[in-house]
Tab-separated table of C-alpha atoms in Angstrom:
chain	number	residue	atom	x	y	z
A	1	UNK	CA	189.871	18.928	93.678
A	2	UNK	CA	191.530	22.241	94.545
A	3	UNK	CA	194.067	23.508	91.791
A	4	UNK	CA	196.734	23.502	95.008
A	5	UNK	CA	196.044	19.748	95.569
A	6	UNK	CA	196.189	18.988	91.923
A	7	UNK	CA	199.707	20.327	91.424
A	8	UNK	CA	201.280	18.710	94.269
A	9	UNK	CA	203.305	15.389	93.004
A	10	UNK	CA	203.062	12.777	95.256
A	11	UNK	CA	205.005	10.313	93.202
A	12	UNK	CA	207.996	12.504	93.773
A	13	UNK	CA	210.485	11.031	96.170
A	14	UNK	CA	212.229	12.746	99.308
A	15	UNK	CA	215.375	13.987	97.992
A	16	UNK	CA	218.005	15.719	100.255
A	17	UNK	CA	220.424	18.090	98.469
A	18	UNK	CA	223.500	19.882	100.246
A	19	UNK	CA	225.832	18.888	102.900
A	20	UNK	CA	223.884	15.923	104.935
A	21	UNK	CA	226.597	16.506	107.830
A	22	UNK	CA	225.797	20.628	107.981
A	23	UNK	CA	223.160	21.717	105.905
A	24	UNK	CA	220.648	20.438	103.509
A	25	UNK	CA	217.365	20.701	101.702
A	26	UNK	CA	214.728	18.673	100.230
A	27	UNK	CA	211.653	19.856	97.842
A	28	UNK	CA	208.915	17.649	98.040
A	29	UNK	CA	205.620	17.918	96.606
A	30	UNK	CA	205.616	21.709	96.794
A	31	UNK	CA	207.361	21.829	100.349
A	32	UNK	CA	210.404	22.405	101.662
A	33	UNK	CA	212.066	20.310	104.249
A	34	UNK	CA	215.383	21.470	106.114
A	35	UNK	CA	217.511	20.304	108.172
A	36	UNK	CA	220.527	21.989	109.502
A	37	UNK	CA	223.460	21.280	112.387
A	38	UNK	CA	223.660	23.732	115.410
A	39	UNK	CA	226.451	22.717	117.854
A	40	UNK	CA	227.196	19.529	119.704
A	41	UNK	CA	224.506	17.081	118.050
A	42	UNK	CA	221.809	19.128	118.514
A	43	UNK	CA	219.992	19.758	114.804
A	44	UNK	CA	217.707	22.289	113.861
A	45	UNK	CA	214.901	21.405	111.023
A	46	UNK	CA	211.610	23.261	109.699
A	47	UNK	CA	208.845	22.258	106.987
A	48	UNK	CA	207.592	25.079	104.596
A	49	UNK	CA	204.622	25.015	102.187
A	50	UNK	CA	205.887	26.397	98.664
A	51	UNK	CA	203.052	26.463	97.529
A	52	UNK	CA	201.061	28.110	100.140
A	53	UNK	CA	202.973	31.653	100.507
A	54	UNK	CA	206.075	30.167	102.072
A	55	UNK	CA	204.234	29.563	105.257
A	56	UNK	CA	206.172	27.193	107.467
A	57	UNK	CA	204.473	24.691	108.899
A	58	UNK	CA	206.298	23.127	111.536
A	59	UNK	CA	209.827	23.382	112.935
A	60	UNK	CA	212.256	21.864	115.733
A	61	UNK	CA	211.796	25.902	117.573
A	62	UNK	CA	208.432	23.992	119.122
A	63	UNK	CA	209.105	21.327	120.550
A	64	UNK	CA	210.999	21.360	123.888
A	65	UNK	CA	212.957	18.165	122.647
A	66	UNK	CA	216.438	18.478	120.912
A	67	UNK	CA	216.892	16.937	117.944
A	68	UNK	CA	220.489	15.003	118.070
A	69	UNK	CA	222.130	13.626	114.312
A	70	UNK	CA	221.174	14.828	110.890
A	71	UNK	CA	219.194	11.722	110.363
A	72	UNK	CA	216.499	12.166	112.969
A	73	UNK	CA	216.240	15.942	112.195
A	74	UNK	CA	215.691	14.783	108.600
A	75	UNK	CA	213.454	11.746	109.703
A	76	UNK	CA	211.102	14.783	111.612
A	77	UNK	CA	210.863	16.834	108.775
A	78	UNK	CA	209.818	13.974	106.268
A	79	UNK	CA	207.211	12.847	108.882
A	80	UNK	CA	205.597	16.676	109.353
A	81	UNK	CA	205.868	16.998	105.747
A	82	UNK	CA	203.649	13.559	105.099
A	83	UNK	CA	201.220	14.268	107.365
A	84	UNK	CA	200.753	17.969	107.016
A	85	UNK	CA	199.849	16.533	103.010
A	86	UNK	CA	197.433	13.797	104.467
A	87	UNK	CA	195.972	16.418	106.385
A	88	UNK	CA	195.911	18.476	103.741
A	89	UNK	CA	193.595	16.071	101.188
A	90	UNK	CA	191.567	14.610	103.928
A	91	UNK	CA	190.191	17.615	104.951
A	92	UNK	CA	189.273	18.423	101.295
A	93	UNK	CA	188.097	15.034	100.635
A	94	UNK	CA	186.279	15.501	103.575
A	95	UNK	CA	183.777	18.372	102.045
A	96	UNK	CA	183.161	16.099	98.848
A	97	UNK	CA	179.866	14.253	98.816
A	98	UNK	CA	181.138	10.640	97.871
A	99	UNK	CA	185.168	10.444	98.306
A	100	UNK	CA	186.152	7.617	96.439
A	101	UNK	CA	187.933	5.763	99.639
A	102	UNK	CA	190.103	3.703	97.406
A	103	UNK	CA	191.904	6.995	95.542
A	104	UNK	CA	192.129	8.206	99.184
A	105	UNK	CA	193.774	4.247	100.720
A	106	UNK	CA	196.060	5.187	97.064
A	107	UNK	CA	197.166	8.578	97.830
A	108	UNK	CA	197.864	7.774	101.645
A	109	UNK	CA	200.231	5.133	100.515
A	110	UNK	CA	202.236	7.346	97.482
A	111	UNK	CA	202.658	9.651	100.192
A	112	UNK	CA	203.697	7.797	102.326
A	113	UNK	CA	201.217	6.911	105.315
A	114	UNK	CA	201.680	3.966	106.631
A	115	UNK	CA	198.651	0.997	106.677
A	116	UNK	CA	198.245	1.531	110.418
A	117	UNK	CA	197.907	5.047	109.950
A	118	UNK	CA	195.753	5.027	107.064
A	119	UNK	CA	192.883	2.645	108.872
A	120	UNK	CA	193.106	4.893	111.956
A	121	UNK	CA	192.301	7.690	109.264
A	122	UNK	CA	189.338	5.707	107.649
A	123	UNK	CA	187.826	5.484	111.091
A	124	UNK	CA	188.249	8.905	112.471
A	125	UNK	CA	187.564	10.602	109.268
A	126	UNK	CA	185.289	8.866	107.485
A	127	UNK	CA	183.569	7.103	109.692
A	128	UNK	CA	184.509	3.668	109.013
A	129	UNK	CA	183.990	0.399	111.119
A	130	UNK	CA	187.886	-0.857	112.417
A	131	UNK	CA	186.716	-4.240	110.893
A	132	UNK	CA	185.701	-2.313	107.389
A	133	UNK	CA	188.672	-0.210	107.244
A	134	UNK	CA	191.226	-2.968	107.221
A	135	UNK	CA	189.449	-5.076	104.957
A	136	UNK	CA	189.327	-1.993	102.910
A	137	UNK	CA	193.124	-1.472	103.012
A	138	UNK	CA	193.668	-5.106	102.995
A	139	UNK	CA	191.743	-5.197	99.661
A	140	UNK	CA	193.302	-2.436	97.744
A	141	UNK	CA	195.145	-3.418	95.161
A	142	UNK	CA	198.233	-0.407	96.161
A	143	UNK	CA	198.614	-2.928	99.380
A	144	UNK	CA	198.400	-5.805	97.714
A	145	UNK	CA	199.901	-9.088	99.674
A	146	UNK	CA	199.755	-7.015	102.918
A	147	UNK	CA	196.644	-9.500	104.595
A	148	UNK	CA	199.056	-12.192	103.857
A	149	UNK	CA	202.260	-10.450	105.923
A	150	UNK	CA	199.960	-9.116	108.676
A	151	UNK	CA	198.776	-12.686	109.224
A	152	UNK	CA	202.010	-14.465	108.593
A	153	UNK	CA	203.498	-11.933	111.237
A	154	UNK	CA	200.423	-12.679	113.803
A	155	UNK	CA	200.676	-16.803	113.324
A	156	UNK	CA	204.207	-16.153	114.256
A	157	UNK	CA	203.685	-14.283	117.233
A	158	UNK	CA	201.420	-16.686	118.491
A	159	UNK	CA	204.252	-19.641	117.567
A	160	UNK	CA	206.453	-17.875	119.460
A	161	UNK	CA	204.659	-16.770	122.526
A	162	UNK	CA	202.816	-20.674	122.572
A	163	UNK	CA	206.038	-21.779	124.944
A	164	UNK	CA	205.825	-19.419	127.519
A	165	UNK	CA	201.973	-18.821	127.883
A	166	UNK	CA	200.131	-19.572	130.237
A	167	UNK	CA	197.364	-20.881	127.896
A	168	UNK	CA	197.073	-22.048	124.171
A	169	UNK	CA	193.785	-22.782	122.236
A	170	UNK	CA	193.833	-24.353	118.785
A	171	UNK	CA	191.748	-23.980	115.580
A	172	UNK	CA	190.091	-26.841	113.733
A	173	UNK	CA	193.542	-27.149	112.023
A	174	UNK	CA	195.412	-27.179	114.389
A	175	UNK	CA	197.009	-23.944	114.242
A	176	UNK	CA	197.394	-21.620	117.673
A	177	UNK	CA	194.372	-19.606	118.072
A	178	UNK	CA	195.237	-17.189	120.675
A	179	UNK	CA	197.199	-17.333	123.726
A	180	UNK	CA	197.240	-16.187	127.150
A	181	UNK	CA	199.992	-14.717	129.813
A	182	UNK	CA	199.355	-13.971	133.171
A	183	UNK	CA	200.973	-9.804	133.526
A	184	UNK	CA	200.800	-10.315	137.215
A	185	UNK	CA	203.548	-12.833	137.403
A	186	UNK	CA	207.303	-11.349	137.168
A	187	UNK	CA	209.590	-13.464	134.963
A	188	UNK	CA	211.771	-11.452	133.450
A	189	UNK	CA	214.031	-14.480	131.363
A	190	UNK	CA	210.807	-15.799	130.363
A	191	UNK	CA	210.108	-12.186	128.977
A	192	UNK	CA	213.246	-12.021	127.039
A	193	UNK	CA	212.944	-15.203	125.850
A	194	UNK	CA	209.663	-14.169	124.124
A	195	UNK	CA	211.150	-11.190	122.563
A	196	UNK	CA	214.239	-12.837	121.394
A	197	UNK	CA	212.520	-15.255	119.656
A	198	UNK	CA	209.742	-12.737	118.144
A	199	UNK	CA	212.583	-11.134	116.531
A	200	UNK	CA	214.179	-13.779	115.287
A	201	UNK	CA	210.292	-14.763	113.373
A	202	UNK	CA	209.549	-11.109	112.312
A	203	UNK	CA	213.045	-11.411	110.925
A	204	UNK	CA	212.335	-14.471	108.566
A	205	UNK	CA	208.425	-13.806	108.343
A	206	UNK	CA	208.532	-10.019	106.918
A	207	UNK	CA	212.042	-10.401	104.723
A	208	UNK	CA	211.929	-14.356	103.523
């Protein structure tokens, strides 16, 4: 491991220092993230790498998008600054003849990346199966009781789209297997119905 990777800390957390409403600054893992008001709502923000001669590695002057509050500019930064360090250890992982995957599903998380992000990275960059790759993160012990709230949040899904569907098959136990809806037809209070009460079960599924 590069002595560059080895001195970043990614058990630090994100904090901001300054004036959240103006101007403010967070070191992170040998970046810097800032954020800073303009005029109107529009926010300016820009990731630099400490650690890497000061080089900044992202920032609100490219995108064509305006950034409006402090939180979102902030919410930018943090989200350049996470991946530009996932990039950052995949791609020297990457050159190692056996990465151990599980240090890598470990490090993703401590930084940050979330689960759906980290399987999408198992399969482009390391050549994992989709079904290998979740059973992978599903089986680390950093994500430990995840399987359980990804299938909790899928039964309910299924509960609560079973009314409205066009088609319902059962397991041997009687739970709902899968449903169907037929996109063609236009319903739109059958459509809100659906999402109201999806909400109301990811509400009690992922916070019970």
């Amino acid at each position: 491991m590069s002595e560059l990777i080895e001195n970043r800390n990614y058990n630090q957390n994100i904090k901001w220092e300054g004036d959240l409403n103006d101007d403010c600054t967070a070191i992170w893992c040998g970046l810097m993230l800032r954020a800073e008001w303009m005029d109107e709502d529009y926010w300016w923000w820009c990731v630099y790498d400490n650690m890497n001669n000061d080089i900044q590695i992202d920032s609100s002057n490219e995108y064509d998008e305006r950034f409006i509050g402090g939180e979102t500019a902030r919410n930018k930064a943090e989200e350049i600054a996470r991946n530009h360090l996932k990039d950052e250890l995949i791609s020297e992982l990457k050159e190692t003849s056996n990465p151990k995957i599980e240090k890598v599903i470990s490090d993703l998380k401590t930084i940050g990346i979330s689960p759906m992000q980290t399987i999408r990275t198992l399969i482009i960059d390391f050549g994992i199966g989709h079904r290998d790759a979740k059973n992978l993160l599903f089986n680390s012990p950093v994500w430990k009781g995840l399987r359980e709230q990804s299938e909790n949040l899928t039964q309910a899904f299924l509960d609560a789209g079973a009314d409205n569907a066009e088609n319902v098959e059962y397991d041997e136990n009687g739970h709902i297997n899968s449903i169907t809806f037929d996109l063609t037809k236009e319903d739109s209070e059958k459509k809100q119905t659906l999402w109201n009460k999806l909400e109301n079960k990811r509400s009690t599924t992922l916070y019970m």
